[in-house]
């Protein structure tokens, strides 16, 4: 059973993000605290009652490909109809497109619920979300009218078509081609693989956003253009027309997310699929990055949701499973949660969940301010913070999900390795998270190159300033736990600053050295910013203790655990990263790796 942790979500939004400033924006003047709580409660009910019961059955009896069509897992189609009818796809979108205009940070919290309840299901609206954003920002008014409004309503769904058999992360190798037609449309020819919900039975139409190369376009990524290619052509009045020349030829058999059909799509086998250019030719990758950035952030949210689900199940099992003797009593056997090592594992899991949630929600609030503030400086500074946070959310929250799901299996012991408990499914599902939408290595390279080196460390330095302010607050607070947390955050701040200096000092002169350490730099940054959030958690929990002693005492204890046992690993990571010995590279040579 899954229960949305609404109280935790509200605490994170209220205390660990810039939501107090988001609320003051004119765009969100109609959204009060009661509305936020009501939306989360309703989303939690939908996740618990509709989506979660389909999760395990969908894993066992997954989507099926038959005669060119995909039949989704039992109950999924009906659940999607309810999802769209209830308006969940439209939460954060403009009213001009039929959206409800709610803050992105609230939509992110709801998205966590969908992924926690049933990640295979939630992948469909997740990709639709990215398609909406790309069309809204770069599409013509006609494309918005014909396609974006139907995506916002959930009447149709969207996909992202980048990958080809020879072109994975390196999109310069894309071969799908587009031929201009006299009527202003294009004919699309090529093969795309790994297309999430590229074919399904949820809706009457599927809107594919496709990267392709127009004839005579420049080589490499500079020659890519973006096209809308609907499964069924759309009439001027918005009605569905004839079938387009795009076909699903197979779906993949995967380790996890089995109920999510991952399609191979073929464009143009019968004369060419009709495509509509988005924006200008040869700017397709620029436009697609809107969708990719949306998907990368959402995959980080997937990590938060899956971690929460794995933790809830492990906790429930630990409270029921009786095994061994509790050293503090004479009772034998006892629930395994009474064993100190099991509590350590559960505490590590919960701390990871809370840090991941805080990192993701804070980024979403930066995005709200970066898009909608009337103040140019506020918009620019928060947009830069959001861009800085995206690779951290995507990289760190997904790696954490793998660790949390693995720990969940461990808490279950041998039963965790047995499919019937469900713990193994979370582990299998989690493993894709650090891979798709850009591996952790790609996020790390982007982080050190674009978010630190190109920025000259400005955004990172602004977070260091925030850490220093919070350290002062901790030092002024009574209690040994707060002094201990101040010391831990001080050393994490120091390590964070050291690795930023390391990148700035070496990126131009020894890029191989920096890139060889980039994943460690990303991990350290996530840990350090997590420490900032857990320090804020301690201060807020202490201030609000009289409101709900049980809840806020638990927040205080988990945050203290993080500051004592997890945050100090920043120091060891710093030593690994900044140990410059003059050799020029920390990574073993190809020859060393290949020798036997």
XYZ file of C-alpha atoms in Angstrom:
596
model
C 0.000 0.000 0.000
C 1.198 3.523 -0.801
C 0.250 6.655 1.108
C 1.320 10.071 -0.149
C 3.397 11.764 2.585
C 1.387 14.978 2.344
C 2.608 16.376 5.662
C 6.229 15.906 4.604
C 5.495 17.433 1.206
C 3.853 20.500 2.742
C 6.745 20.931 5.166
C 9.245 20.769 2.304
C 7.309 23.262 0.185
C 6.771 25.698 3.062
C 10.151 25.515 4.795
C 12.769 24.338 2.284
C 11.856 26.164 -0.925
C 11.228 29.725 -2.057
C 7.491 29.074 -2.076
C 6.708 32.052 0.160
C 8.010 34.231 -2.697
C 6.242 32.152 -5.341
C 2.914 32.701 -3.563
C 3.362 36.460 -3.879
C 3.643 36.348 -7.668
C 0.603 37.797 -9.418
C 0.215 34.630 -11.501
C -0.395 32.569 -8.345
C -2.420 35.025 -6.294
C -5.379 32.619 -6.429
C -3.405 29.772 -4.844
C -3.490 29.832 -1.040
C -2.086 27.287 1.426
C -5.435 25.528 1.752
C -5.539 24.996 -2.016
C -2.061 23.470 -1.993
C -3.023 21.073 0.798
C -6.297 20.132 -0.901
C -4.607 19.415 -4.242
C -2.011 17.199 -2.560
C -4.647 15.332 -0.560
C -6.686 14.667 -3.706
C -3.585 13.624 -5.656
C -2.650 11.318 -2.796
C -6.056 9.666 -2.907
C -5.837 9.158 -6.655
C -2.348 7.700 -6.342
C -3.350 5.403 -3.473
C -6.728 4.223 -4.748
C -6.313 4.173 -8.534
C -2.653 3.995 -9.552
C -0.906 2.062 -6.777
C -3.133 -1.049 -7.018
C -2.133 -1.378 -10.700
C 1.621 -1.200 -10.078
C 2.477 -4.816 -9.231
C -0.079 -6.377 -11.635
C 1.304 -4.193 -14.428
C 4.798 -5.464 -13.680
C 3.633 -9.091 -13.864
C 1.362 -8.744 -16.910
C 2.964 -5.965 -18.888
C 2.098 -4.160 -22.103
C 1.744 -6.450 -25.120
C 2.521 -5.779 -28.807
C 0.114 -7.455 -31.213
C -0.337 -6.863 -34.948
C 1.200 -3.391 -34.870
C -0.758 -2.276 -31.805
C 0.042 -2.074 -28.101
C -2.392 -3.320 -25.491
C -1.442 -1.751 -22.173
C -1.628 -3.583 -18.854
C -5.053 -4.286 -17.399
C -6.625 -1.235 -15.801
C -4.117 1.283 -17.175
C -6.357 2.625 -19.933
C -9.239 3.206 -17.514
C -6.887 4.843 -14.995
C -5.608 7.202 -17.669
C -9.143 8.234 -18.581
C -9.704 9.186 -14.931
C -6.335 10.959 -14.785
C -7.206 13.141 -17.779
C -10.809 13.738 -16.678
C -9.629 14.939 -13.256
C -7.362 17.515 -14.907
C -4.071 16.248 -13.510
C -2.188 16.820 -16.786
C -3.187 20.480 -16.871
C -2.116 21.573 -13.370
C 0.727 23.988 -14.127
C -0.174 25.123 -17.651
C -1.501 28.425 -18.927
C -5.232 29.013 -18.913
C -4.861 29.992 -22.591
C -4.141 26.316 -23.275
C -6.843 25.090 -20.928
C -4.497 24.704 -17.946
C -5.145 25.490 -14.310
C -2.188 27.816 -13.776
C -0.919 26.289 -10.518
C 2.707 26.638 -9.377
C 5.273 24.246 -10.801
C 6.432 23.274 -7.327
C 2.926 21.988 -6.551
C 2.827 20.107 -9.855
C 6.203 18.570 -8.989
C 4.823 17.278 -5.692
C 1.863 15.734 -7.496
C 4.232 14.193 -10.026
C 6.128 12.573 -7.163
C 2.860 10.927 -6.123
C 2.208 9.542 -9.625
C 5.694 8.038 -9.856
C 5.613 6.631 -6.348
C 2.231 5.036 -6.949
C 2.951 3.646 -10.412
C 6.039 4.767 -12.314
C 5.193 2.787 -15.455
C 1.884 4.637 -15.728
C 3.333 8.048 -14.855
C 5.881 7.932 -17.670
C 3.106 8.684 -20.166
C 1.963 12.032 -18.699
C 5.619 12.842 -17.933
C 6.569 12.778 -21.631
C 3.378 14.614 -22.544
C 4.401 17.347 -20.113
C 7.669 17.902 -21.940
C 5.925 18.035 -25.317
C 3.522 20.691 -24.003
C 6.385 22.849 -22.743
C 8.315 22.596 -26.008
C 5.286 23.503 -28.126
C 4.185 26.287 -25.792
C 7.611 27.944 -25.877
C 8.596 27.421 -29.521
C 5.558 26.326 -31.540
C 3.424 28.526 -33.763
C -0.070 29.557 -32.713
C -1.425 26.974 -35.145
C 0.591 24.157 -33.577
C -0.506 25.243 -30.124
C -4.151 25.338 -31.194
C -4.102 22.004 -32.999
C -1.866 20.016 -30.658
C -0.875 21.694 -27.369
C -4.433 22.228 -26.127
C -5.287 18.546 -26.661
C -2.111 17.542 -24.812
C -2.894 19.832 -21.868
C -6.383 18.353 -21.559
C -4.958 14.832 -21.672
C -7.147 14.022 -24.666
C -3.933 13.149 -26.543
C -0.454 12.212 -25.313
C 3.020 13.221 -26.460
C 6.374 11.530 -27.047
C 10.010 12.540 -27.484
C 11.849 11.011 -30.466
C 15.614 11.473 -30.303
C 17.350 8.110 -30.125
C 18.191 5.962 -33.148
C 20.041 2.630 -33.366
C 23.340 4.403 -34.115
C 22.580 7.652 -32.245
C 22.146 7.407 -28.494
C 23.659 10.212 -26.437
C 25.512 11.494 -29.530
C 22.720 13.180 -31.475
C 25.106 14.372 -34.173
C 24.650 10.873 -35.620
C 20.887 11.257 -36.178
C 19.945 10.057 -39.688
C 16.176 10.549 -39.734
C 15.568 12.933 -42.621
C 12.935 15.505 -43.475
C 12.002 16.580 -47.004
C 10.310 19.935 -47.575
C 6.971 19.854 -49.372
C 5.315 22.534 -51.479
C 2.518 23.000 -48.931
C 4.954 23.857 -46.127
C 4.861 20.442 -44.485
C 7.715 17.921 -44.444
C 7.947 14.217 -45.189
C 9.784 12.328 -42.415
C 11.782 9.132 -42.997
C 13.707 7.117 -40.409
C 13.738 4.885 -37.350
C 13.505 5.950 -33.710
C 14.054 3.630 -30.754
C 13.399 3.744 -26.994
C 10.228 5.819 -27.485
C 8.307 5.792 -24.221
C 4.597 5.274 -24.880
C 5.314 5.580 -28.606
C 2.287 3.342 -29.129
C -0.559 2.640 -26.689
C -4.326 2.432 -26.332
C -4.895 5.295 -23.861
C -5.937 7.949 -26.405
C -7.123 8.320 -29.991
C -4.001 10.185 -31.067
C -0.315 10.355 -30.123
C 1.740 13.451 -30.915
C 5.381 12.661 -31.651
C 8.060 15.366 -31.406
C 10.791 14.163 -33.748
C 14.368 15.294 -34.378
C 15.276 14.985 -38.054
C 17.686 16.462 -40.566
C 16.379 18.536 -43.480
C 18.059 17.879 -46.829
C 21.167 20.062 -47.252
C 21.249 20.869 -43.516
C 24.663 21.296 -41.844
C 26.338 18.205 -40.443
C 26.201 17.423 -36.731
C 23.734 18.720 -34.183
C 23.572 22.140 -35.864
C 21.641 20.568 -38.727
C 18.820 19.085 -36.656
C 15.254 20.365 -36.829
C 12.219 19.547 -34.698
C 8.913 18.328 -36.095
C 5.434 17.498 -34.841
C 4.461 14.159 -36.358
C 1.001 13.008 -35.200
C -0.017 9.365 -35.314
C -3.217 10.550 -37.030
C -3.313 13.716 -39.099
C -5.383 16.543 -37.649
C -7.920 18.624 -39.562
C -8.079 22.422 -39.318
C -11.073 22.155 -37.002
C -9.070 19.908 -34.652
C -10.728 16.680 -35.720
C -8.770 13.503 -36.346
C -8.062 12.694 -39.982
C -6.307 9.836 -41.762
C -3.537 7.651 -40.344
C -0.045 9.141 -40.723
C 2.887 7.120 -42.076
C 4.342 6.236 -38.676
C 4.178 2.715 -37.308
C 5.274 0.852 -34.213
C 7.277 -2.204 -35.283
C 8.037 -3.617 -31.826
C 8.311 -2.838 -28.109
C 11.269 -3.629 -25.864
C 11.489 -6.329 -23.201
C 13.053 -4.639 -20.195
C 14.504 -5.173 -16.726
C 11.891 -2.892 -15.169
C 9.082 -0.419 -15.934
C 7.528 -3.326 -17.815
C 4.035 -1.850 -18.038
C 5.412 1.181 -19.891
C 5.608 0.313 -23.625
C 8.990 1.337 -25.039
C 8.483 1.440 -28.786
C 10.519 1.213 -31.965
C 8.889 3.615 -34.426
C 9.298 3.584 -38.188
C 8.576 6.789 -40.118
C 7.981 6.922 -43.854
C 7.737 3.335 -45.057
C 4.685 4.207 -47.164
C 5.838 7.432 -48.786
C 6.734 9.650 -45.845
C 5.179 10.683 -42.558
C 3.730 14.191 -42.561
C 5.591 16.466 -40.150
C 5.121 20.098 -39.141
C 8.198 22.191 -38.455
C 8.516 23.596 -34.936
C 10.121 27.040 -35.025
C 12.951 27.384 -37.529
C 15.002 24.823 -39.402
C 18.310 23.729 -37.865
C 17.319 24.851 -34.358
C 15.727 21.562 -33.413
C 18.163 20.558 -30.694
C 17.743 23.948 -29.024
C 13.978 23.404 -28.960
C 14.245 19.768 -27.965
C 16.361 20.774 -24.968
C 13.208 22.335 -23.506
C 11.608 18.907 -23.546
C 14.823 17.179 -22.465
C 15.319 19.522 -19.508
C 11.712 18.935 -18.474
C 12.217 15.185 -18.734
C 15.508 15.292 -16.825
C 13.917 17.153 -13.943
C 10.951 14.774 -13.996
C 13.230 11.736 -13.908
C 14.728 13.233 -10.756
C 11.186 13.446 -9.386
C 10.770 9.793 -10.354
C 13.749 9.086 -8.109
C 12.057 10.875 -5.203
C 8.813 8.974 -5.691
C 10.395 5.563 -6.105
C 12.594 6.135 -3.049
C 9.538 7.058 -0.980
C 7.669 3.944 -2.138
C 10.632 1.631 -1.411
C 11.066 3.226 2.022
C 7.389 2.863 2.931
C 7.411 -0.822 2.036
C 10.680 -1.524 3.868
C 9.402 0.288 6.969
C 6.140 -1.656 6.966
C 7.991 -4.947 6.602
C 10.463 -4.077 9.372
C 7.579 -3.289 11.730
C 5.927 -6.666 11.045
C 8.754 -9.156 10.529
C 9.775 -10.812 13.796
C 13.277 -12.237 13.895
C 16.035 -12.414 16.511
C 16.222 -10.899 19.976
C 16.027 -7.220 20.849
C 19.163 -6.438 22.871
C 17.199 -3.969 24.974
C 14.559 -6.455 26.117
C 14.078 -10.120 26.862
C 11.422 -10.486 24.186
C 12.298 -13.104 21.563
C 11.650 -12.919 18.652
C 11.149 -9.187 18.048
C 10.247 -6.977 15.120
C 13.382 -6.373 13.067
C 12.971 -2.594 13.334
C 14.205 -3.025 16.902
C 17.627 -4.116 15.587
C 20.008 -1.118 15.451
C 21.427 -1.981 12.028
C 17.960 -2.209 10.484
C 17.097 1.192 11.961
C 20.354 2.544 10.518
C 19.366 1.296 7.075
C 15.870 2.734 7.368
C 17.233 6.050 8.635
C 19.623 6.225 5.681
C 16.745 5.502 3.318
C 14.484 8.121 4.852
C 17.224 10.757 4.963
C 17.893 10.137 1.270
C 14.196 10.542 0.483
C 13.922 13.797 2.399
C 17.073 15.272 0.871
C 15.998 14.277 -2.642
C 12.562 15.816 -2.113
C 14.062 19.034 -0.794
C 16.499 19.336 -3.718
C 13.769 18.697 -6.303
C 11.089 20.934 -4.804
C 13.511 23.806 -4.234
C 14.525 23.580 -7.904
C 10.866 23.680 -8.969
C 10.322 26.846 -6.927
C 13.398 28.434 -8.556
C 11.794 27.610 -11.916
C 8.530 29.297 -10.920
C 10.363 32.472 -9.915
C 12.601 32.283 -12.973
C 9.592 32.200 -15.293
C 7.004 34.415 -13.678
C 8.585 37.092 -11.481
C 8.050 40.692 -12.632
C 11.590 41.550 -11.505
C 14.206 40.864 -14.198
C 16.970 40.266 -11.671
C 14.818 37.783 -9.733
C 13.906 36.002 -12.961
C 17.486 35.716 -14.146
C 19.011 34.690 -10.820
C 16.383 32.036 -10.152
C 16.508 30.712 -13.710
C 20.254 30.279 -13.264
C 19.692 28.453 -9.966
C 17.171 26.147 -11.610
C 19.596 25.330 -14.435
C 22.307 24.633 -11.839
C 19.984 22.306 -9.952
C 18.631 20.230 -12.862
C 21.696 17.956 -13.248
C 21.874 17.599 -9.459
C 18.215 16.615 -9.241
C 18.503 14.267 -12.198
C 21.860 12.761 -11.228
C 21.744 12.647 -7.440
C 18.057 11.851 -6.866
C 18.172 8.953 -9.325
C 21.393 7.467 -7.954
C 19.861 7.795 -4.492
C 16.778 5.899 -5.699
C 18.903 2.940 -6.756
C 20.598 2.932 -3.345
C 17.311 3.286 -1.465
C 15.609 0.534 -3.470
C 18.641 -1.717 -2.918
C 18.500 -1.016 0.814
C 14.793 -1.855 0.711
C 15.624 -5.298 -0.656
C 18.257 -5.673 2.066
C 15.798 -4.812 4.847
C 13.502 -7.536 3.537
C 16.375 -10.021 3.661
C 15.852 -13.121 1.538
C 12.206 -12.190 1.002
C 13.348 -9.026 -0.741
C 14.878 -11.171 -3.474
C 11.532 -12.886 -4.008
C 9.249 -11.102 -6.456
C 6.083 -11.564 -4.422
C 7.085 -8.986 -1.792
C 7.381 -6.222 -4.413
C 10.727 -4.911 -3.132
C 12.529 -6.349 -6.147
C 10.299 -4.430 -8.555
C 11.352 -1.095 -7.079
C 14.995 -2.087 -7.472
C 14.449 -3.149 -11.094
C 12.413 -0.051 -11.902
C 14.963 2.247 -10.269
C 17.875 1.035 -12.349
C 16.769 2.905 -15.472
C 16.650 6.266 -13.683
C 20.389 7.101 -13.789
C 20.469 6.002 -17.441
C 17.653 7.495 -19.514
C 17.299 11.172 -20.371
C 21.067 11.481 -20.055
C 23.202 9.231 -17.864
C 24.683 10.407 -14.597
C 27.978 10.841 -16.435
C 26.326 13.144 -18.960
C 24.657 15.141 -16.174
C 28.004 15.423 -14.410
C 29.808 16.618 -17.553
C 27.078 19.207 -18.124
C 27.287 20.265 -14.477
C 31.034 20.931 -14.411
C 31.168 22.391 -17.917
C 28.075 24.543 -18.224
C 26.941 25.077 -14.648
C 30.334 25.742 -13.022
C 33.071 26.487 -15.573
C 31.055 28.574 -18.034
C 29.313 30.373 -15.166
C 32.651 31.004 -13.410
C 31.199 29.430 -10.273
C 28.744 32.281 -9.608
C 25.658 30.199 -8.816
C 27.682 27.740 -6.743
C 29.112 30.654 -4.784
C 25.612 31.967 -4.064
C 24.759 28.629 -2.441
C 27.979 28.825 -0.409
C 26.792 32.190 0.900
C 23.509 30.589 1.930
C 25.399 27.822 3.730
C 27.415 30.385 5.666
C 24.238 32.142 6.782
C 22.676 28.870 7.947
C 25.879 27.869 9.763
C 25.598 31.105 11.762
C 21.970 30.284 12.622
C 22.963 26.800 13.778
C 25.789 28.157 15.924
C 23.403 30.623 17.575
C 20.897 27.876 18.409
C 20.979 26.126 21.757
C 21.765 22.411 21.797
C 24.708 20.155 20.986
C 22.949 18.730 17.909
C 22.862 22.181 16.310
C 26.522 22.876 17.062
C 27.401 19.464 15.625
C 25.343 20.234 12.528
C 27.061 23.614 12.145
C 30.458 21.902 12.193
C 29.357 19.294 9.659
C 27.887 21.912 7.323
C 31.038 24.039 7.696
C 33.226 21.241 6.356
C 30.720 20.428 3.605
C 30.685 24.093 2.590
C 34.458 24.041 2.504
C 34.531 20.920 0.337
C 31.901 22.336 -2.019
C 33.946 25.488 -2.447
C 37.135 23.485 -2.976
C 35.676 21.453 -5.840
C 34.254 24.559 -7.514
C 37.752 26.059 -7.376
C 39.139 22.762 -8.701
C 36.855 22.956 -11.736
C 37.603 26.618 -12.423
C 41.341 26.009 -12.077
C 41.541 22.959 -14.319
C 38.635 22.899 -16.782
C 40.379 24.761 -19.618
C 43.866 23.405 -19.051
C 43.120 19.784 -18.108
C 39.555 18.915 -19.062
C 40.215 15.166 -18.869
C 41.124 15.543 -15.189
C 37.902 17.429 -14.460
C 35.652 15.127 -16.477
C 37.228 12.083 -14.848
C 36.079 13.474 -11.507
C 32.812 15.023 -12.673
C 30.512 12.318 -11.262
C 32.163 12.684 -7.858
C 31.827 16.478 -8.096
C 28.114 16.110 -8.856
C 27.670 13.716 -5.941
C 29.516 15.997 -3.522
C 27.431 18.977 -4.666
C 24.184 17.090 -4.084
C 25.340 15.996 -0.639
C 26.428 19.511 0.327
C 23.202 21.160 -0.850
C 21.344 18.350 0.898
C 23.201 19.353 4.054
C 22.004 22.919 3.606
C 18.430 21.658 3.404
C 18.744 19.313 6.372
C 20.198 22.144 8.455
C 17.169 24.242 7.538
C 14.995 21.273 8.469
C 16.518 21.188 11.957
C 15.935 24.909 12.469
C 12.348 24.787 11.180
C 11.471 21.638 13.141
C 12.820 23.157 16.336
C 10.824 26.348 15.762
C 7.567 24.462 15.109
C 7.955 21.672 17.669
C 4.906 22.702 19.668
C 2.627 22.329 16.620
C 3.127 18.554 16.337
C 5.837 17.123 18.578
C 5.870 13.625 17.078
C 6.186 14.832 13.471
C 8.730 17.573 14.074
C 10.812 15.444 16.440
C 11.096 12.849 13.668
C 12.166 15.577 11.219
C 14.781 16.742 13.679
C 16.166 13.257 14.292
C 16.405 12.316 10.610
C 18.094 15.616 9.757
C 20.537 15.158 12.633
C 21.293 11.645 11.384
C 22.070 13.022 7.918
C 24.345 15.727 9.316
C 26.207 13.221 11.504
C 26.581 10.204 9.238
C 26.051 11.152 5.572
C 27.128 14.766 5.071
C 30.721 14.158 6.333
C 31.390 12.024 3.244
C 31.823 15.338 1.395
C 35.298 15.532 2.923
C 36.425 12.171 1.592
C 35.015 12.993 -1.848
C 36.884 16.301 -1.829
C 40.135 14.460 -1.077
C 39.511 12.097 -3.996
C 38.696 14.937 -6.376
C 41.294 17.520 -5.430
C 44.273 15.192 -5.015
C 46.267 16.782 -7.842
C 49.571 14.950 -8.101
C 50.738 16.309 -11.437
C 49.965 13.121 -13.371
C 47.182 14.933 -15.177
C 44.491 12.265 -14.837
C 42.914 10.244 -12.029
C 41.318 7.703 -14.359
C 43.312 4.552 -15.288
C 44.370 4.229 -18.905
C 42.541 2.165 -21.466
C 45.511 -0.190 -21.572
C 45.370 -0.757 -17.828
C 41.663 -1.581 -18.004
C 42.087 -3.952 -20.949
C 45.039 -5.932 -19.580
C 44.440 -9.458 -18.251
